[in-house]
CSV table of C-alpha atoms in Angstrom, one decimal:
chain,number,residue,atom,x,y,z
A,1235,UNK,CA,17.3,-106.0,-174.0
A,1236,UNK,CA,15.9,-109.6,-174.4
A,1237,UNK,CA,13.2,-108.2,-176.8
A,1238,UNK,CA,15.9,-106.4,-178.8
A,1239,UNK,CA,18.0,-109.5,-179.0
A,1240,UNK,CA,15.0,-111.6,-180.1
A,1241,UNK,CA,14.1,-109.3,-182.8
A,1242,UNK,CA,17.7,-109.1,-184.2
A,1243,UNK,CA,17.3,-112.2,-186.4
A,1244,UNK,CA,14.1,-110.8,-187.8
A,1245,UNK,CA,15.8,-107.5,-188.7
A,1246,UNK,CA,18.7,-109.3,-190.3
A,1247,UNK,CA,16.3,-111.3,-192.4
A,1248,UNK,CA,15.1,-108.0,-193.8
A,1249,UNK,CA,18.6,-107.5,-195.2
A,1250,UNK,CA,18.9,-111.0,-196.7
A,1251,UNK,CA,19.2,-111.0,-200.5
A,1252,UNK,CA,16.2,-112.5,-202.3
A,1253,UNK,CA,18.3,-115.2,-203.9
A,1254,UNK,CA,19.0,-116.7,-200.4
A,1255,UNK,CA,15.4,-118.0,-200.1
A,1256,UNK,CA,15.4,-121.8,-200.8
A,1257,UNK,CA,13.0,-121.6,-203.8
A,1258,UNK,CA,14.9,-118.7,-205.6
A,1259,UNK,CA,18.3,-120.3,-204.7
A,1260,UNK,CA,17.3,-123.6,-206.3
A,1261,UNK,CA,16.0,-121.8,-209.5
A,1262,UNK,CA,19.2,-119.7,-209.8
A,1263,UNK,CA,21.6,-122.6,-209.2
A,1264,UNK,CA,19.9,-124.9,-211.7
A,1265,UNK,CA,19.6,-122.1,-214.2
A,1266,UNK,CA,23.3,-121.4,-213.9
A,1267,UNK,CA,24.1,-125.0,-214.5
A,1268,UNK,CA,21.9,-125.2,-217.7
A,1269,UNK,CA,23.4,-122.1,-219.1
A,1270,UNK,CA,26.9,-123.3,-218.4
A,1271,UNK,CA,26.2,-126.5,-220.3
A,1272,UNK,CA,24.8,-124.5,-223.2
A,1273,UNK,CA,27.8,-122.1,-223.2
A,1274,UNK,CA,30.5,-124.8,-223.7
A,1275,UNK,CA,29.8,-125.7,-227.4
A,1276,UNK,CA,28.9,-122.1,-228.2
A,1277,UNK,CA,32.2,-120.7,-226.8
A,1278,UNK,CA,34.2,-123.4,-228.6
A,1279,UNK,CA,32.4,-122.5,-231.9
A,1280,UNK,CA,33.1,-118.8,-231.5
A,1281,UNK,CA,36.7,-119.6,-230.7
A,1282,UNK,CA,37.0,-121.3,-234.1
A,1283,UNK,CA,35.4,-118.3,-235.8
A,1284,UNK,CA,38.0,-116.0,-234.1
A,1285,UNK,CA,40.8,-118.4,-235.0
A,1286,UNK,CA,42.0,-119.1,-231.5
A,1287,UNK,CA,42.2,-122.2,-229.3
A,1288,UNK,CA,38.9,-123.4,-227.8
A,1289,UNK,CA,40.1,-122.7,-224.3
A,1290,UNK,CA,40.4,-119.0,-225.1
A,1291,UNK,CA,36.6,-118.8,-225.8
A,1292,UNK,CA,35.8,-120.8,-222.6
A,1293,UNK,CA,38.1,-118.6,-220.5
A,1294,UNK,CA,36.4,-115.5,-221.9
A,1295,UNK,CA,32.9,-116.9,-221.1
A,1296,UNK,CA,34.1,-117.7,-217.6
A,1297,UNK,CA,35.6,-114.3,-216.8
A,1298,UNK,CA,32.8,-112.3,-218.6
A,1299,UNK,CA,30.0,-114.1,-216.7
A,1300,UNK,CA,31.6,-113.9,-213.3
A,1301,UNK,CA,32.7,-110.2,-213.7
A,1302,UNK,CA,29.4,-108.9,-215.2
A,1303,UNK,CA,27.5,-110.6,-212.4
A,1304,UNK,CA,29.1,-108.1,-210.0
A,1305,UNK,CA,29.5,-105.0,-212.1
A,1306,UNK,CA,26.7,-105.2,-214.7
A,1307,UNK,CA,23.4,-103.4,-214.7
A,1308,UNK,CA,21.0,-106.1,-215.8
A,1309,UNK,CA,20.5,-109.0,-213.3
A,1310,UNK,CA,20.2,-112.5,-214.9
A,1311,UNK,CA,21.6,-111.4,-218.2
A,1312,UNK,CA,24.4,-113.7,-219.5
A,1313,UNK,CA,27.6,-112.2,-221.0
A,1314,UNK,CA,30.2,-114.4,-222.6
A,1315,UNK,CA,32.2,-115.0,-225.8
A,1316,UNK,CA,30.0,-114.2,-228.8
A,1317,UNK,CA,29.9,-114.7,-232.5
A,1318,UNK,CA,29.6,-110.9,-233.2
A,1319,UNK,CA,32.7,-110.1,-231.3
A,1320,UNK,CA,34.6,-113.1,-232.8
A,1321,UNK,CA,33.8,-111.8,-236.3
A,1322,UNK,CA,35.1,-108.3,-235.5
A,1323,UNK,CA,38.4,-109.4,-234.1
A,1324,UNK,CA,39.1,-112.5,-236.3
A,1325,UNK,CA,40.9,-110.4,-239.0
A,1326,UNK,CA,43.2,-108.8,-236.3
A,1327,UNK,CA,44.2,-112.2,-234.9
A,1328,UNK,CA,44.7,-113.6,-238.4
A,1329,UNK,CA,46.9,-110.7,-239.6
A,1330,UNK,CA,48.8,-109.7,-236.4
A,1331,UNK,CA,48.5,-112.6,-233.9
A,1332,UNK,CA,46.9,-113.4,-230.6
A,1333,UNK,CA,48.7,-110.8,-228.6
A,1334,UNK,CA,47.1,-108.0,-230.7
A,1335,UNK,CA,43.7,-109.6,-230.2
A,1336,UNK,CA,44.1,-109.5,-226.4
A,1337,UNK,CA,45.2,-105.9,-226.6
A,1338,UNK,CA,42.1,-105.1,-228.7
A,1339,UNK,CA,39.9,-106.7,-226.1
A,1340,UNK,CA,41.4,-104.6,-223.3
A,1341,UNK,CA,41.2,-101.4,-225.3
A,1342,UNK,CA,37.6,-102.2,-226.3
A,1343,UNK,CA,36.7,-102.5,-222.6
A,1344,UNK,CA,38.2,-99.0,-222.1
A,1345,UNK,CA,36.2,-97.6,-225.0
A,1346,UNK,CA,33.0,-99.1,-223.5
A,1347,UNK,CA,33.6,-97.6,-220.1
A,1348,UNK,CA,34.2,-94.2,-221.8
A,1349,UNK,CA,31.1,-94.5,-223.9
A,1350,UNK,CA,29.0,-95.6,-220.9
A,1351,UNK,CA,30.3,-92.6,-218.9
A,1352,UNK,CA,29.3,-90.3,-221.8
A,1353,UNK,CA,25.8,-91.6,-221.7
A,1354,UNK,CA,25.7,-93.5,-224.9
A,1355,UNK,CA,23.1,-95.9,-223.3
A,1356,UNK,CA,20.6,-93.1,-223.4
A,1357,UNK,CA,20.5,-93.4,-227.2
A,1358,UNK,CA,18.6,-96.7,-226.7
A,1359,UNK,CA,15.4,-94.7,-226.2
A,1360,UNK,CA,15.5,-93.9,-229.9
A,1361,UNK,CA,15.2,-97.5,-230.9
A,1362,UNK,CA,11.5,-98.0,-231.8
A,1363,UNK,CA,9.5,-101.0,-230.9
A,1364,UNK,CA,9.4,-102.3,-234.5
A,1365,UNK,CA,13.2,-102.5,-234.5
A,1366,UNK,CA,13.1,-104.3,-231.2
A,1367,UNK,CA,10.6,-106.9,-232.5
A,1368,UNK,CA,12.8,-107.3,-235.7
A,1369,UNK,CA,15.9,-107.7,-233.4
A,1370,UNK,CA,14.2,-110.5,-231.4
A,1371,UNK,CA,12.8,-112.3,-234.5
A,1372,UNK,CA,16.1,-112.1,-236.4
A,1373,UNK,CA,17.9,-113.4,-233.4
A,1374,UNK,CA,15.6,-116.4,-233.2
A,1375,UNK,CA,16.1,-117.1,-236.9
A,1376,UNK,CA,19.9,-116.8,-236.6
A,1377,UNK,CA,20.1,-119.2,-233.6
A,1378,UNK,CA,17.8,-121.6,-235.4
A,1379,UNK,CA,19.9,-121.6,-238.6
A,1380,UNK,CA,23.0,-122.0,-236.6
A,1381,UNK,CA,21.6,-125.2,-235.0
A,1382,UNK,CA,20.6,-126.8,-238.3
A,1383,UNK,CA,24.3,-127.4,-239.1
A,1384,UNK,CA,24.3,-129.9,-236.2
A,1385,UNK,CA,21.5,-131.8,-237.9
A,1386,UNK,CA,23.1,-132.2,-241.3
A,1387,UNK,CA,25.3,-135.0,-242.4
A,1388,UNK,CA,25.1,-136.7,-239.1
A,1389,UNK,CA,24.4,-140.4,-238.0
A,1390,UNK,CA,20.7,-141.3,-238.1
A,1391,UNK,CA,20.6,-141.8,-234.4
A,1392,UNK,CA,20.9,-138.0,-233.9
A,1393,UNK,CA,17.4,-137.5,-235.1
A,1394,UNK,CA,15.5,-139.7,-232.6
A,1395,UNK,CA,17.7,-138.2,-229.9
A,1396,UNK,CA,16.8,-134.7,-231.0
A,1397,UNK,CA,13.1,-135.6,-231.2
A,1398,UNK,CA,13.3,-137.1,-227.7
A,1399,UNK,CA,14.9,-134.0,-226.4
A,1400,UNK,CA,12.2,-131.7,-227.8
A,1401,UNK,CA,9.5,-134.0,-226.3
A,1402,UNK,CA,11.1,-133.8,-222.9
A,1403,UNK,CA,11.4,-130.0,-223.1
A,1404,UNK,CA,7.7,-129.8,-224.0
A,1405,UNK,CA,6.2,-132.4,-221.7
A,1406,UNK,CA,8.4,-132.3,-218.5
A,1407,UNK,CA,7.3,-128.8,-217.4
A,1408,UNK,CA,3.8,-130.2,-217.2
A,1409,UNK,CA,4.9,-132.7,-214.6
A,1410,UNK,CA,7.0,-130.3,-212.5
A,1411,UNK,CA,8.8,-126.9,-212.7
A,1412,UNK,CA,11.1,-127.7,-209.8
A,1413,UNK,CA,13.9,-128.7,-212.1
A,1414,UNK,CA,14.5,-127.0,-215.5
A,1415,UNK,CA,13.4,-129.2,-218.4
A,1416,UNK,CA,16.6,-128.4,-220.3
A,1417,UNK,CA,18.8,-129.9,-217.5
A,1418,UNK,CA,16.6,-133.0,-217.4
A,1419,UNK,CA,16.7,-133.4,-221.2
A,1420,UNK,CA,20.5,-133.1,-221.3
A,1421,UNK,CA,21.1,-135.5,-218.4
A,1422,UNK,CA,18.7,-138.2,-219.8
A,1423,UNK,CA,20.0,-138.1,-223.4
A,1424,UNK,CA,23.6,-138.2,-222.2
A,1425,UNK,CA,22.9,-141.3,-220.0
A,1426,UNK,CA,21.1,-143.0,-222.9
A,1427,UNK,CA,23.9,-142.3,-225.4
A,1428,UNK,CA,26.7,-143.4,-223.0
A,1429,UNK,CA,24.8,-146.5,-221.7
A,1430,UNK,CA,23.8,-147.7,-225.1
A,1431,UNK,CA,27.1,-146.8,-226.7
A,1432,UNK,CA,25.4,-144.7,-229.4
A,1433,UNK,CA,28.0,-143.0,-231.7
A,1434,UNK,CA,26.7,-139.4,-232.3
A,1435,UNK,CA,28.5,-136.1,-232.3
A,1436,UNK,CA,29.3,-134.8,-228.7
A,1437,UNK,CA,30.6,-131.7,-227.0
A,1438,UNK,CA,34.0,-133.3,-227.0
A,1439,UNK,CA,34.0,-133.3,-230.8
A,1440,UNK,CA,33.9,-129.5,-230.8
A,1441,UNK,CA,37.4,-129.2,-229.2
A,1442,UNK,CA,39.4,-130.0,-226.1
A,1443,UNK,CA,38.2,-128.5,-222.8
A,1444,UNK,CA,40.7,-126.6,-220.6
A,1445,UNK,CA,42.3,-128.5,-217.7
A,1446,UNK,CA,43.3,-125.5,-215.5
A,1447,UNK,CA,42.2,-122.0,-214.7
A,1448,UNK,CA,43.4,-119.0,-216.8
A,1449,UNK,CA,46.4,-117.0,-215.5
A,1450,UNK,CA,46.4,-113.2,-215.6
A,1451,UNK,CA,49.1,-111.4,-217.7
A,1452,UNK,CA,49.8,-108.6,-220.1
A,1453,UNK,CA,49.3,-108.9,-223.9
A,1454,UNK,CA,52.4,-109.9,-225.7
A,1455,UNK,CA,52.7,-106.8,-227.9
A,1456,UNK,CA,55.1,-103.9,-228.2
A,1457,UNK,CA,53.6,-101.0,-226.3
A,1458,UNK,CA,54.0,-98.4,-229.0
A,1459,UNK,CA,51.8,-95.9,-231.0
A,1460,UNK,CA,52.0,-98.3,-234.0
A,1461,UNK,CA,50.4,-101.0,-231.9
A,1462,UNK,CA,47.7,-98.6,-230.8
A,1463,UNK,CA,47.0,-97.5,-234.3
A,1464,UNK,CA,46.7,-101.2,-235.4
A,1465,UNK,CA,44.5,-102.2,-232.5
A,1466,UNK,CA,42.3,-99.2,-232.1
A,1467,UNK,CA,39.9,-99.6,-235.1
A,1468,UNK,CA,39.1,-103.2,-234.2
A,1469,UNK,CA,38.7,-102.3,-230.5
A,1470,UNK,CA,36.3,-99.5,-231.3
A,1471,UNK,CA,34.3,-101.7,-233.6
A,1472,UNK,CA,34.1,-104.4,-231.0
A,1473,UNK,CA,33.1,-101.8,-228.3
A,1474,UNK,CA,30.2,-100.6,-230.4
A,1475,UNK,CA,29.0,-104.0,-231.5
A,1476,UNK,CA,29.3,-105.3,-227.9
A,1477,UNK,CA,27.4,-102.4,-226.4
A,1478,UNK,CA,24.6,-102.5,-229.0
A,1479,UNK,CA,24.0,-106.2,-228.5
A,1480,UNK,CA,24.2,-105.9,-224.7
A,1481,UNK,CA,21.9,-102.9,-224.4
A,1482,UNK,CA,19.3,-104.4,-226.7
A,1483,UNK,CA,19.4,-107.6,-224.8
A,1484,UNK,CA,19.1,-105.8,-221.5
A,1485,UNK,CA,16.1,-103.9,-222.9
A,1486,UNK,CA,14.5,-107.2,-224.0
A,1487,UNK,CA,15.1,-108.8,-220.5
A,1488,UNK,CA,13.6,-105.6,-218.9
A,1489,UNK,CA,10.4,-106.2,-220.9
A,1490,UNK,CA,10.3,-110.0,-220.2
A,1491,UNK,CA,10.7,-109.5,-216.4
A,1492,UNK,CA,8.8,-106.2,-216.2
A,1493,UNK,CA,11.7,-104.6,-214.4
A,1494,UNK,CA,14.1,-101.8,-215.1
A,1495,UNK,CA,17.9,-101.8,-215.2
A,1496,UNK,CA,20.6,-99.3,-215.4
A,1497,UNK,CA,21.9,-99.2,-219.0
A,1498,UNK,CA,24.7,-96.9,-218.1
A,1499,UNK,CA,25.9,-99.3,-215.5
A,1500,UNK,CA,25.6,-102.1,-218.0
A,1501,UNK,CA,27.7,-100.2,-220.5
A,1502,UNK,CA,30.4,-99.6,-218.0
A,1503,UNK,CA,30.1,-103.2,-216.6
A,1504,UNK,CA,30.6,-104.6,-220.1
A,1505,UNK,CA,33.8,-102.5,-220.4
A,1506,UNK,CA,35.1,-103.7,-217.0
A,1507,UNK,CA,34.3,-107.3,-218.0
A,1508,UNK,CA,36.2,-107.1,-221.2
A,1509,UNK,CA,39.3,-105.5,-219.6
A,1510,UNK,CA,39.3,-108.4,-217.0
A,1511,UNK,CA,38.8,-110.9,-219.8
A,1512,UNK,CA,41.7,-109.4,-221.8
A,1513,UNK,CA,44.1,-109.6,-218.9
A,1514,UNK,CA,43.2,-113.3,-218.4
A,1515,UNK,CA,43.9,-114.0,-222.1
A,1516,UNK,CA,40.2,-114.3,-223.2
A,1517,UNK,CA,38.8,-113.2,-226.6
A,1518,UNK,CA,36.3,-110.8,-225.1
A,1519,UNK,CA,32.5,-110.8,-225.5
A,1520,UNK,CA,29.2,-109.2,-224.7
A,1521,UNK,CA,25.7,-110.2,-223.8
A,1522,UNK,CA,24.5,-113.5,-225.3
A,1523,UNK,CA,20.8,-113.2,-226.1
A,1524,UNK,CA,20.4,-116.9,-226.7
A,1525,UNK,CA,21.8,-118.0,-223.4
A,1526,UNK,CA,20.1,-115.1,-221.7
A,1527,UNK,CA,16.8,-116.4,-222.9
A,1528,UNK,CA,17.7,-119.9,-221.6
A,1529,UNK,CA,18.5,-118.3,-218.2
A,1530,UNK,CA,15.5,-115.9,-218.0
A,1531,UNK,CA,12.7,-117.3,-220.1
A,1532,UNK,CA,13.3,-121.0,-220.0
A,1533,UNK,CA,14.8,-121.5,-216.5
A,1534,UNK,CA,13.1,-118.6,-214.8
A,1535,UNK,CA,16.3,-117.0,-213.3
A,1536,UNK,CA,16.0,-113.4,-212.1
A,1537,UNK,CA,19.1,-112.5,-210.1
A,1538,UNK,CA,22.9,-112.0,-210.6
A,1539,UNK,CA,23.6,-115.4,-208.9
A,1540,UNK,CA,22.6,-117.4,-212.0
A,1541,UNK,CA,25.0,-115.3,-214.1
A,1542,UNK,CA,27.8,-115.7,-211.6
A,1543,UNK,CA,27.2,-119.5,-211.3
A,1544,UNK,CA,27.0,-119.9,-215.0
A,1545,UNK,CA,30.6,-118.8,-215.2
A,1546,UNK,CA,31.7,-120.8,-212.2
A,1547,UNK,CA,30.0,-124.0,-213.3
A,1548,UNK,CA,31.5,-123.5,-216.8
A,1549,UNK,CA,35.0,-123.8,-215.4
A,1550,UNK,CA,34.0,-126.6,-212.9
A,1551,UNK,CA,32.4,-128.6,-215.7
A,1552,UNK,CA,35.5,-128.2,-218.0
A,1553,UNK,CA,38.2,-128.8,-215.4
A,1554,UNK,CA,36.6,-131.2,-213.0
A,1555,UNK,CA,34.0,-133.0,-215.1
A,1556,UNK,CA,35.6,-132.6,-218.5
A,1557,UNK,CA,35.3,-136.2,-219.6
A,1558,UNK,CA,31.6,-136.3,-218.6
A,1559,UNK,CA,30.8,-133.0,-220.3
A,1560,UNK,CA,32.6,-134.2,-223.4
A,1561,UNK,CA,30.1,-137.1,-223.7
A,1562,UNK,CA,27.0,-134.8,-223.9
A,1563,UNK,CA,25.4,-135.4,-227.3
A,1564,UNK,CA,25.1,-132.2,-229.4
A,1565,UNK,CA,21.5,-133.3,-230.2
A,1566,UNK,CA,20.5,-132.5,-226.6
A,1567,UNK,CA,21.9,-129.0,-226.7
A,1568,UNK,CA,20.5,-128.4,-230.2
A,1569,UNK,CA,17.0,-129.4,-228.9
A,1570,UNK,CA,17.4,-126.8,-226.0
A,1571,UNK,CA,18.4,-124.0,-228.4
A,1572,UNK,CA,15.6,-124.8,-230.9
A,1573,UNK,CA,13.1,-124.5,-228.1
A,1574,UNK,CA,14.7,-121.2,-227.1
A,1575,UNK,CA,14.2,-120.0,-230.7
A,1576,UNK,CA,10.5,-121.0,-230.6
A,1577,UNK,CA,10.0,-119.2,-227.3
A,1578,UNK,CA,12.0,-116.1,-228.3
A,1579,UNK,CA,10.3,-115.5,-231.7
A,1580,UNK,CA,7.5,-113.0,-231.5
A,1581,UNK,CA,4.8,-115.0,-233.3
A,1582,UNK,CA,2.1,-112.4,-232.6
A,1583,UNK,CA,4.1,-109.9,-234.7
A,1584,UNK,CA,3.7,-112.0,-237.9
A,1585,UNK,CA,0.2,-113.2,-237.3
A,1586,UNK,CA,-2.1,-112.2,-240.2
A,1587,UNK,CA,-4.5,-110.3,-237.9
A,1588,UNK,CA,-1.6,-108.2,-236.6
A,1589,UNK,CA,-0.1,-107.5,-240.0
A,1590,UNK,CA,-3.5,-106.3,-241.2
A,1591,UNK,CA,-3.8,-103.7,-238.4
A,1592,UNK,CA,-0.1,-102.7,-238.4
A,1593,UNK,CA,0.9,-99.6,-240.4
A,1594,UNK,CA,2.9,-100.4,-243.5
A,1595,UNK,CA,5.9,-98.4,-242.3
A,1596,UNK,CA,6.1,-100.4,-239.1
A,1597,UNK,CA,6.1,-103.7,-241.0
A,1598,UNK,CA,8.8,-102.3,-243.3
A,1599,UNK,CA,11.0,-101.3,-240.4
A,1600,UNK,CA,10.6,-104.8,-238.8
A,1601,UNK,CA,11.3,-106.5,-242.2
A,1602,UNK,CA,14.4,-104.4,-242.9
A,1603,UNK,CA,15.8,-105.2,-239.5
A,1604,UNK,CA,15.3,-109.0,-239.9
A,1605,UNK,CA,16.6,-109.1,-243.5
A,1606,UNK,CA,19.8,-107.1,-242.7
A,1607,UNK,CA,20.5,-109.2,-239.6
A,1608,UNK,CA,20.0,-112.5,-241.3
A,1609,UNK,CA,21.9,-111.4,-244.4
A,1610,UNK,CA,24.9,-110.1,-242.5
A,1611,UNK,CA,24.7,-112.4,-239.4
A,1612,UNK,CA,25.3,-109.2,-237.5
A,1613,UNK,CA,22.7,-107.9,-235.1
A,1614,UNK,CA,24.3,-104.5,-234.9
A,1615,UNK,CA,24.0,-103.9,-238.6
A,1616,UNK,CA,20.3,-104.9,-238.5
A,1617,UNK,CA,19.5,-102.6,-235.6
A,1618,UNK,CA,21.2,-99.6,-237.3
A,1619,UNK,CA,19.5,-100.3,-240.6
A,1620,UNK,CA,16.1,-100.6,-238.8
A,1621,UNK,CA,16.6,-97.3,-236.9
A,1622,UNK,CA,17.6,-95.5,-240.1
A,1623,UNK,CA,14.5,-96.9,-241.9
A,1624,UNK,CA,12.3,-96.0,-239.0
A,1625,UNK,CA,13.6,-92.4,-239.1
A,1626,UNK,CA,12.9,-92.1,-242.8
A,1627,UNK,CA,9.4,-93.5,-242.3
A,1628,UNK,CA,8.7,-91.2,-239.4
A,1629,UNK,CA,10.0,-88.2,-241.3
A,1630,UNK,CA,7.8,-88.9,-244.3
A,1631,UNK,CA,4.8,-89.5,-242.1
A,1632,UNK,CA,5.3,-86.2,-240.2
A,1633,UNK,CA,6.1,-84.2,-243.3
A,1634,UNK,CA,2.7,-85.0,-244.7
A,1635,UNK,CA,1.1,-83.3,-241.7
A,1636,UNK,CA,2.5,-79.9,-242.6
A,1637,UNK,CA,-0.1,-77.9,-244.6
A,1638,UNK,CA,-0.6,-74.4,-245.9
A,1639,UNK,CA,-4.0,-72.6,-246.4
A,1640,UNK,CA,-4.4,-69.1,-247.8
A,1641,UNK,CA,-7.2,-66.5,-247.0
A,1642,UNK,CA,-7.2,-63.1,-248.7
A,1643,UNK,CA,-8.9,-60.2,-247.0
A,1644,UNK,CA,-12.1,-59.0,-248.7
A,1645,UNK,CA,-10.6,-55.7,-249.7
A,1646,UNK,CA,-7.6,-57.6,-251.3
A,1647,UNK,CA,-5.1,-55.7,-249.2
A,1648,UNK,CA,-3.4,-58.7,-247.7
A,1649,UNK,CA,-3.3,-62.5,-247.7
A,1650,UNK,CA,-2.9,-64.6,-244.6
A,1651,UNK,CA,-1.2,-68.0,-245.0
A,1652,UNK,CA,-1.9,-70.3,-242.1
A,1653,UNK,CA,0.8,-73.0,-241.7
A,1654,UNK,CA,0.0,-76.1,-239.6
A,1655,UNK,CA,2.2,-79.0,-238.6
A,1656,UNK,CA,5.8,-79.7,-237.9
A,1657,UNK,CA,8.4,-77.8,-239.9
A,1658,UNK,CA,11.7,-79.6,-240.3
A,1659,UNK,CA,13.9,-80.6,-243.2
A,1660,UNK,CA,11.5,-83.1,-244.7
A,1661,UNK,CA,8.4,-80.8,-244.7
A,1662,UNK,CA,10.0,-77.4,-245.1
A,1663,UNK,CA,11.7,-78.3,-248.4
A,1664,UNK,CA,8.3,-78.2,-250.0
A,1665,UNK,CA,7.1,-75.1,-248.1
A,1666,UNK,CA,8.7,-72.6,-250.5
A,1667,UNK,CA,6.5,-73.8,-253.4
A,1668,UNK,CA,3.2,-73.4,-251.6
A,1669,UNK,CA,3.0,-69.6,-252.0
A,1670,UNK,CA,1.6,-67.5,-254.9
A,1671,UNK,CA,4.5,-65.0,-255.2
A,1672,UNK,CA,3.3,-63.2,-258.3
A,1673,UNK,CA,-0.5,-63.1,-257.6
A,1674,UNK,CA,-0.5,-62.2,-253.9
A,1675,UNK,CA,-1.2,-58.6,-252.7
A,1676,UNK,CA,1.7,-56.5,-251.4
A,1677,UNK,CA,1.2,-57.5,-247.8
A,1678,UNK,CA,1.7,-61.2,-246.9
A,1679,UNK,CA,1.1,-62.6,-243.4
A,1680,UNK,CA,2.5,-66.1,-242.5
A,1681,UNK,CA,0.7,-67.4,-239.4
A,1682,UNK,CA,2.7,-70.1,-237.6
A,1683,UNK,CA,0.4,-70.4,-234.6
A,1684,UNK,CA,-0.4,-74.0,-235.4
A,1685,UNK,CA,3.2,-74.9,-236.5
A,1686,UNK,CA,6.5,-75.5,-234.8
A,1687,UNK,CA,10.0,-74.8,-236.3
A,1688,UNK,CA,12.5,-77.6,-235.5
A,1689,UNK,CA,15.6,-77.0,-237.5
A,1690,UNK,CA,17.7,-74.6,-239.7
A,1691,UNK,CA,16.1,-76.0,-242.9
A,1692,UNK,CA,12.8,-74.5,-241.8
A,1693,UNK,CA,14.3,-71.1,-241.0
A,1694,UNK,CA,16.1,-71.2,-244.4
A,1695,UNK,CA,12.8,-71.9,-246.1
A,1696,UNK,CA,11.1,-69.0,-244.4
A,1697,UNK,CA,14.0,-66.8,-245.4
A,1698,UNK,CA,13.7,-68.0,-249.0
A,1699,UNK,CA,9.9,-67.1,-249.0
A,1700,UNK,CA,10.6,-63.6,-247.7
A,1701,UNK,CA,13.4,-63.2,-250.3
A,1702,UNK,CA,11.1,-64.2,-253.2
A,1703,UNK,CA,8.4,-61.8,-252.1
A,1704,UNK,CA,10.9,-59.0,-251.5
A,1705,UNK,CA,12.1,-59.4,-255.1
A,1706,UNK,CA,8.6,-58.5,-256.2
A,1707,UNK,CA,8.4,-55.5,-253.8
A,1708,UNK,CA,6.1,-57.3,-251.3
A,1709,UNK,CA,6.5,-57.4,-247.5
A,1710,UNK,CA,6.1,-60.5,-245.3
A,1711,UNK,CA,5.1,-60.6,-241.7
A,1712,UNK,CA,5.7,-63.8,-239.7
A,1713,UNK,CA,3.3,-64.2,-236.7
A,1714,UNK,CA,2.3,-66.7,-234.1
A,1715,UNK,CA,5.7,-68.2,-233.4
A,1716,UNK,CA,5.8,-70.1,-230.1
A,1717,UNK,CA,8.8,-69.5,-227.7
A,1718,UNK,CA,11.3,-72.2,-228.9
A,1719,UNK,CA,10.4,-71.5,-232.6
A,1720,UNK,CA,10.8,-67.7,-232.1
A,1721,UNK,CA,14.2,-68.1,-230.5
A,1722,UNK,CA,15.4,-70.4,-233.3
A,1723,UNK,CA,14.1,-68.2,-236.0
A,1724,UNK,CA,15.6,-65.1,-234.4
A,1725,UNK,CA,19.0,-66.6,-234.0
A,1726,UNK,CA,19.3,-68.1,-237.5
A,1727,UNK,CA,17.2,-65.8,-239.8
A,1728,UNK,CA,19.3,-63.9,-242.2
A,1729,UNK,CA,22.4,-66.0,-241.3
A,1730,UNK,CA,21.5,-68.7,-243.8
A,1731,UNK,CA,21.8,-68.7,-247.5
A,1732,UNK,CA,18.3,-68.1,-248.9
A,1733,UNK,CA,17.0,-70.5,-251.5
A,1734,UNK,CA,16.6,-68.9,-254.9
């Protein structure tokens, strides 16, 4: 009994979450504080884009971060109010009012839960690496471009403060990694500007911070089919954009941390977070890749605690320390985000040595992704364009591997066509023209032992070949079909319209 009692604390320690260890706890707490500071000006900016009060964006960032920390699938990822979501719902708020915006956020959450349950997250495996690299690089470019607006038409004192911030971010980690360099930079630059009375743009210039917690309630809209018809298109667009950005960000964090996460749980978690956010009067959101990089790559966070605390600290900073937070110079936060851009951009992907070895198709896919994202300021558009381009490049590459060789028997009684490669819409369209219908003997054998039939287009092409030979009184025998190809050919042959 004494031995059992003595070993109980040891057994309980085995159930202790990893974030309770002093070292991890310190990292997660400080990371959450840094992210919270970085979220404030971002959330206010996105509120302006959506056409709502700054407090609405801050409330959304608070409820999204706290909720996703519990129900999300990717630990350490930050979800909050985002520019992509703001762009989608801004027209709805402008044309119909804030109540409809809130209703759209709640409905978008329901759509995301449904899409997650249907397994839409599994489609992520069809996103090639070149699109992922383009996604990351375009994100870094977008965040960088967004920061440059804070460095134009500003007092000259902003520039030395910005330079000092970059110097601290580069040099301080060489002294110690115990405290995140971004936090040190923000604190030191704030103290300098306040103590010296330097007049530069601050967080407070972005908008008023909330002075109380959000209160739950229902959206102020008539609960009718007309309302549903008005809200549904915006809600569905928001659901798709939010899921795509969140799942791509989750995949990126998986690669950075060398861990796996449940994308289905993340999809459902995003939906739950948006529903909660809507009922608290927030503008909705999704994963924020910039703040996630601050949390994971710059601050070293790895658990849900940092995400949860980012939301909690956000409200504490606004409500309790609002006057202090309002004095933070924007130059300090811009320096942090610029360093995030530099760390996020995949410099290896654009190195001359890499570009020389990379296939032209891969470079094209990456470039299309980057150009579309930067041109539209919409990560979802770029990802879709990149995937479509990658599909076309892949189809053309595989189509070239399909070949046809002919061998006529010595006695001239039959000819055997050996078809090799993958037969699908891109390759089978040219297949019909590879045969000598007029000059071949009366018996034709098409050997598909080294080929595979993938779709109805290939079956239709084979039917067309048989039909052309039949018009000349010649017979065709198809041999060598593997199991799946034979089943597809048997089920569709003769049921499709033969090509002339």
